[in-house]
Amino acid sequence: MNSITNEDVMKEHMENLSIREDDKILDFGCDDGTFTIPFARMLNNNGKIFAMDSDASKLEKLRDNAIKAGLEDRIQIIQTNNKLVIPVDDESIDTTLLYNVACCIHGKENQEDLIKLIRDIKRVTKESGRLIINIKGKHIEKRIDSAIPEIQTYFKLEEKEMKKYFLKDKGERYRFFYYLIKKE
């Protein structure tokens, strides 16, 4: 079987995003920086990635990794305390990443949280800015697909892409990307 790895999928995905060196990126639910660090490498000193998460220990690991990589000036770490309010200026973000953030996308029981989050993402996103949702697994795909009509109140779905990859220790996986553009 000629499979691609998770790293291959993400590298190709990032290359196709046309991130500019001076972009402002929001990584909501950044965890320990799995995606924050690679995106920060794409930026120059005028670019910035706002890395938000509620887990202080994960953010501390991200801080350590950013320092080791020499990227601490490009990453602003924000602890959210489980709030879905984004503490950045209106229309200041070029691209928002919701990568593997299933906490707000679990279906009807979290619909209010999802709507609140998407509204705040719209508030901070520049005109023609992007929202990119990345999930792993077909079971979460159905949850996202059911939320897309609500999300499309604020963002236009440009494309949905599926990539299949194979992890030696975990078997075959699917990764889905939803590319959305802010509506006026």
mmCIF file of C-alpha atoms in Angstrom:
data_model
loop_
_atom_site.group_PDB
_atom_site.id
_atom_site.type_symbol
_atom_site.label_atom_id
_atom_site.label_comp_id
_atom_site.label_asym_id
_atom_site.label_seq_id
_atom_site.Cartn_x
_atom_site.Cartn_y
_atom_site.Cartn_z
ATOM 1 C CA MET A 1 0.000 0.000 0.000
ATOM 2 C CA ASN A 2 1.456 3.349 -1.057
ATOM 3 C CA SER A 3 0.139 5.590 1.702
ATOM 4 C CA ILE A 4 0.981 9.103 2.682
ATOM 5 C CA THR A 5 1.702 10.111 6.245
ATOM 6 C CA ASN A 6 -0.031 12.665 8.417
ATOM 7 C CA GLU A 7 3.044 14.886 7.999
ATOM 8 C CA ASP A 8 2.798 14.622 4.196
ATOM 9 C CA VAL A 9 -0.859 15.631 4.298
ATOM 10 C CA MET A 10 -0.150 18.666 6.474
ATOM 11 C CA LYS A 11 2.857 19.782 4.414
ATOM 12 C CA GLU A 12 0.845 19.677 1.196
ATOM 13 C CA HIS A 13 -2.105 21.381 2.891
ATOM 14 C CA MET A 14 0.042 24.214 4.254
ATOM 15 C CA GLU A 15 1.728 24.794 0.895
ATOM 16 C CA ASN A 16 -1.679 25.151 -0.778
ATOM 17 C CA LEU A 17 -2.940 27.784 1.677
ATOM 18 C CA SER A 18 -0.883 30.651 0.247
ATOM 19 C CA ILE A 19 0.016 31.964 3.684
ATOM 20 C CA ARG A 20 1.823 35.296 3.319
ATOM 21 C CA GLU A 21 4.869 35.991 5.462
ATOM 22 C CA ASP A 22 3.162 38.891 7.241
ATOM 23 C CA ASP A 23 -0.202 37.192 7.843
ATOM 24 C CA LYS A 24 -1.965 37.235 11.182
ATOM 25 C CA ILE A 25 -3.198 33.729 12.006
ATOM 26 C CA LEU A 26 -5.455 32.552 14.829
ATOM 27 C CA ASP A 27 -4.926 28.948 15.944
ATOM 28 C CA PHE A 28 -7.980 28.361 18.144
ATOM 29 C CA GLY A 29 -7.546 25.241 20.277
ATOM 30 C CA CYS A 30 -3.834 25.083 19.509
ATOM 31 C CA ASP A 31 -3.044 22.358 22.069
ATOM 32 C CA ASP A 32 0.752 22.069 22.378
ATOM 33 C CA GLY A 33 1.428 23.720 19.022
ATOM 34 C CA THR A 34 1.311 20.780 16.639
ATOM 35 C CA PHE A 35 0.173 23.187 13.917
ATOM 36 C CA THR A 36 1.217 26.496 15.506
ATOM 37 C CA ILE A 37 4.950 25.880 15.133
ATOM 38 C CA PRO A 38 4.853 24.867 11.426
ATOM 39 C CA PHE A 39 2.629 27.841 10.580
ATOM 40 C CA ALA A 40 4.891 30.213 12.554
ATOM 41 C CA ARG A 41 7.830 29.019 10.432
ATOM 42 C CA MET A 42 6.001 30.349 7.363
ATOM 43 C CA LEU A 43 5.853 33.879 8.804
ATOM 44 C CA ASN A 44 8.406 36.676 8.972
ATOM 45 C CA ASN A 45 8.808 39.031 11.926
ATOM 46 C CA ASN A 46 5.807 41.082 10.748
ATOM 47 C CA GLY A 47 3.576 38.009 10.851
ATOM 48 C CA LYS A 48 1.991 36.685 14.018
ATOM 49 C CA ILE A 49 0.140 33.584 15.116
ATOM 50 C CA PHE A 50 -2.237 33.894 18.049
ATOM 51 C CA ALA A 51 -2.225 30.486 19.738
ATOM 52 C CA MET A 52 -5.267 29.972 21.976
ATOM 53 C CA ASP A 53 -6.066 27.066 24.273
ATOM 54 C CA SER A 54 -7.533 26.477 27.725
ATOM 55 C CA ASP A 55 -4.903 23.954 28.881
ATOM 56 C CA ALA A 56 -2.041 25.764 30.658
ATOM 57 C CA SER A 57 0.272 22.735 30.531
ATOM 58 C CA LYS A 58 -0.169 22.423 26.748
ATOM 59 C CA LEU A 59 0.516 26.140 26.339
ATOM 60 C CA GLU A 60 3.665 25.832 28.452
ATOM 61 C CA LYS A 61 4.871 23.031 26.177
ATOM 62 C CA LEU A 62 4.095 25.242 23.169
ATOM 63 C CA ARG A 63 6.069 28.099 24.759
ATOM 64 C CA ASP A 64 9.070 25.794 25.289
ATOM 65 C CA ASN A 65 8.865 24.495 21.713
ATOM 66 C CA ALA A 66 8.576 28.035 20.317
ATOM 67 C CA ILE A 67 11.685 29.108 22.224
ATOM 68 C CA LYS A 68 13.631 26.034 21.050
ATOM 69 C CA ALA A 69 12.593 26.791 17.456
ATOM 70 C CA GLY A 70 13.441 30.503 17.793
ATOM 71 C CA LEU A 71 9.835 31.457 16.981
ATOM 72 C CA GLU A 72 8.694 33.018 20.252
ATOM 73 C CA ASP A 73 8.466 36.506 18.647
ATOM 74 C CA ARG A 74 5.999 35.212 16.045
ATOM 75 C CA ILE A 75 3.675 33.426 18.489
ATOM 76 C CA GLN A 76 1.404 35.121 21.009
ATOM 77 C CA ILE A 77 0.086 32.557 23.487
ATOM 78 C CA ILE A 78 -3.378 33.172 24.949
ATOM 79 C CA GLN A 79 -5.006 31.026 27.633
ATOM 80 C CA THR A 80 -8.776 31.019 27.107
ATOM 81 C CA ASN A 81 -10.078 29.652 30.415
ATOM 82 C CA ASN A 82 -12.711 27.743 28.382
ATOM 83 C CA LYS A 83 -14.228 30.985 27.091
ATOM 84 C CA LEU A 84 -15.256 31.219 23.470
ATOM 85 C CA VAL A 85 -14.377 34.907 23.240
ATOM 86 C CA ILE A 86 -11.327 35.733 21.157
ATOM 87 C CA PRO A 87 -9.283 38.567 22.712
ATOM 88 C CA VAL A 88 -7.924 40.098 19.496
ATOM 89 C CA ASP A 89 -8.941 43.218 17.573
ATOM 90 C CA ASP A 90 -11.842 43.236 15.129
ATOM 91 C CA GLU A 91 -10.900 42.387 11.535
ATOM 92 C CA SER A 92 -7.253 41.720 12.423
ATOM 93 C CA ILE A 93 -6.918 38.034 11.418
ATOM 94 C CA ASP A 94 -6.159 36.761 7.902
ATOM 95 C CA THR A 95 -6.699 33.059 8.609
ATOM 96 C CA THR A 96 -8.317 31.202 11.506
ATOM 97 C CA LEU A 97 -7.453 27.564 12.081
ATOM 98 C CA LEU A 98 -9.891 25.216 13.820
ATOM 99 C CA TYR A 99 -7.695 22.137 13.701
ATOM 100 C CA ASN A 100 -8.881 19.057 15.552
ATOM 101 C CA VAL A 101 -11.126 21.216 17.724
ATOM 102 C CA ALA A 102 -14.079 18.920 18.229
ATOM 103 C CA CYS A 103 -15.139 20.510 21.532
ATOM 104 C CA CYS A 104 -17.484 22.974 19.846
ATOM 105 C CA ILE A 105 -18.534 20.823 16.923
ATOM 106 C CA HIS A 106 -20.202 17.849 18.591
ATOM 107 C CA GLY A 107 -23.665 18.389 17.200
ATOM 108 C CA LYS A 108 -26.825 19.869 18.621
ATOM 109 C CA GLU A 109 -25.774 19.764 22.278
ATOM 110 C CA ASN A 110 -23.012 22.297 21.543
ATOM 111 C CA GLN A 111 -24.801 24.276 18.837
ATOM 112 C CA GLU A 112 -24.906 27.487 20.894
ATOM 113 C CA ASP A 113 -21.178 27.291 21.613
ATOM 114 C CA LEU A 114 -20.426 26.679 17.952
ATOM 115 C CA ILE A 115 -22.526 29.660 16.853
ATOM 116 C CA LYS A 116 -20.909 31.895 19.472
ATOM 117 C CA LEU A 117 -17.429 30.812 18.373
ATOM 118 C CA ILE A 118 -18.137 31.250 14.649
ATOM 119 C CA ARG A 119 -19.594 34.738 15.271
ATOM 120 C CA ASP A 120 -16.481 35.752 17.168
ATOM 121 C CA ILE A 121 -14.236 34.285 14.468
ATOM 122 C CA LYS A 122 -16.155 36.377 11.928
ATOM 123 C CA ARG A 123 -15.672 39.472 14.103
ATOM 124 C CA VAL A 124 -11.879 39.085 14.218
ATOM 125 C CA THR A 125 -11.467 37.987 10.578
ATOM 126 C CA LYS A 126 -10.464 40.525 7.932
ATOM 127 C CA GLU A 127 -12.580 41.069 4.834
ATOM 128 C CA SER A 128 -12.043 38.026 2.583
ATOM 129 C CA GLY A 129 -10.253 36.288 5.464
ATOM 130 C CA ARG A 130 -10.347 32.522 5.773
ATOM 131 C CA LEU A 131 -11.600 29.946 8.236
ATOM 132 C CA ILE A 132 -10.082 26.507 7.838
ATOM 133 C CA ILE A 133 -11.579 23.586 9.721
ATOM 134 C CA ASN A 134 -9.473 20.437 9.872
ATOM 135 C CA ILE A 135 -10.736 17.219 11.414
ATOM 136 C CA LYS A 136 -9.589 13.640 11.607
ATOM 137 C CA GLY A 137 -12.019 10.788 11.097
ATOM 138 C CA LYS A 138 -15.238 10.110 9.256
ATOM 139 C CA HIS A 139 -17.344 10.132 12.437
ATOM 140 C CA ILE A 140 -16.574 13.814 13.041
ATOM 141 C CA GLU A 141 -17.090 14.626 9.356
ATOM 142 C CA LYS A 142 -20.830 14.045 9.813
ATOM 143 C CA ARG A 143 -20.903 16.459 12.754
ATOM 144 C CA ILE A 144 -19.133 19.167 10.770
ATOM 145 C CA ASP A 145 -21.303 18.602 7.707
ATOM 146 C CA SER A 146 -24.386 19.105 9.873
ATOM 147 C CA ALA A 147 -22.923 22.386 11.188
ATOM 148 C CA ILE A 148 -21.897 23.778 7.779
ATOM 149 C CA PRO A 149 -25.316 25.388 7.075
ATOM 150 C CA GLU A 150 -24.990 27.418 10.290
ATOM 151 C CA ILE A 151 -21.334 28.236 9.616
ATOM 152 C CA GLN A 152 -22.300 29.374 6.105
ATOM 153 C CA THR A 153 -24.366 32.149 7.663
ATOM 154 C CA TYR A 154 -21.003 33.857 8.244
ATOM 155 C CA PHE A 155 -18.516 32.112 5.936
ATOM 156 C CA LYS A 156 -18.841 30.782 2.388
ATOM 157 C CA LEU A 157 -17.688 27.194 1.906
ATOM 158 C CA GLU A 158 -15.104 27.291 -0.861
ATOM 159 C CA GLU A 159 -14.049 23.654 -0.821
ATOM 160 C CA LYS A 160 -14.138 20.455 1.171
ATOM 161 C CA GLU A 161 -11.150 18.188 0.717
ATOM 162 C CA MET A 162 -10.500 14.707 2.040
ATOM 163 C CA LYS A 163 -7.058 13.166 2.382
ATOM 164 C CA LYS A 164 -6.373 9.598 3.369
ATOM 165 C CA TYR A 165 -3.204 8.730 5.213
ATOM 166 C CA PHE A 166 -1.740 5.797 7.049
ATOM 167 C CA LEU A 167 -0.071 5.834 10.441
ATOM 168 C CA LYS A 168 1.977 2.739 11.162
ATOM 169 C CA ASP A 169 0.764 2.397 14.728
ATOM 170 C CA LYS A 170 -2.863 3.418 14.155
ATOM 171 C CA GLY A 171 -3.794 2.290 10.672
ATOM 172 C CA GLU A 172 -5.686 4.128 7.992
ATOM 173 C CA ARG A 173 -7.096 7.557 8.833
ATOM 174 C CA TYR A 174 -8.987 10.264 7.053
ATOM 175 C CA ARG A 175 -8.389 13.985 7.374
ATOM 176 C CA PHE A 176 -10.959 16.485 6.153
ATOM 177 C CA PHE A 177 -10.357 20.162 5.416
ATOM 178 C CA TYR A 178 -13.122 22.723 5.035
ATOM 179 C CA TYR A 179 -11.995 25.989 3.417
ATOM 180 C CA LEU A 180 -14.301 28.935 4.057
ATOM 181 C CA ILE A 181 -14.140 32.657 3.169
ATOM 182 C CA LYS A 182 -15.690 35.419 5.291
ATOM 183 C CA LYS A 183 -18.968 36.770 3.958
ATOM 184 C CA GLU A 184 -19.647 40.488 3.932
#
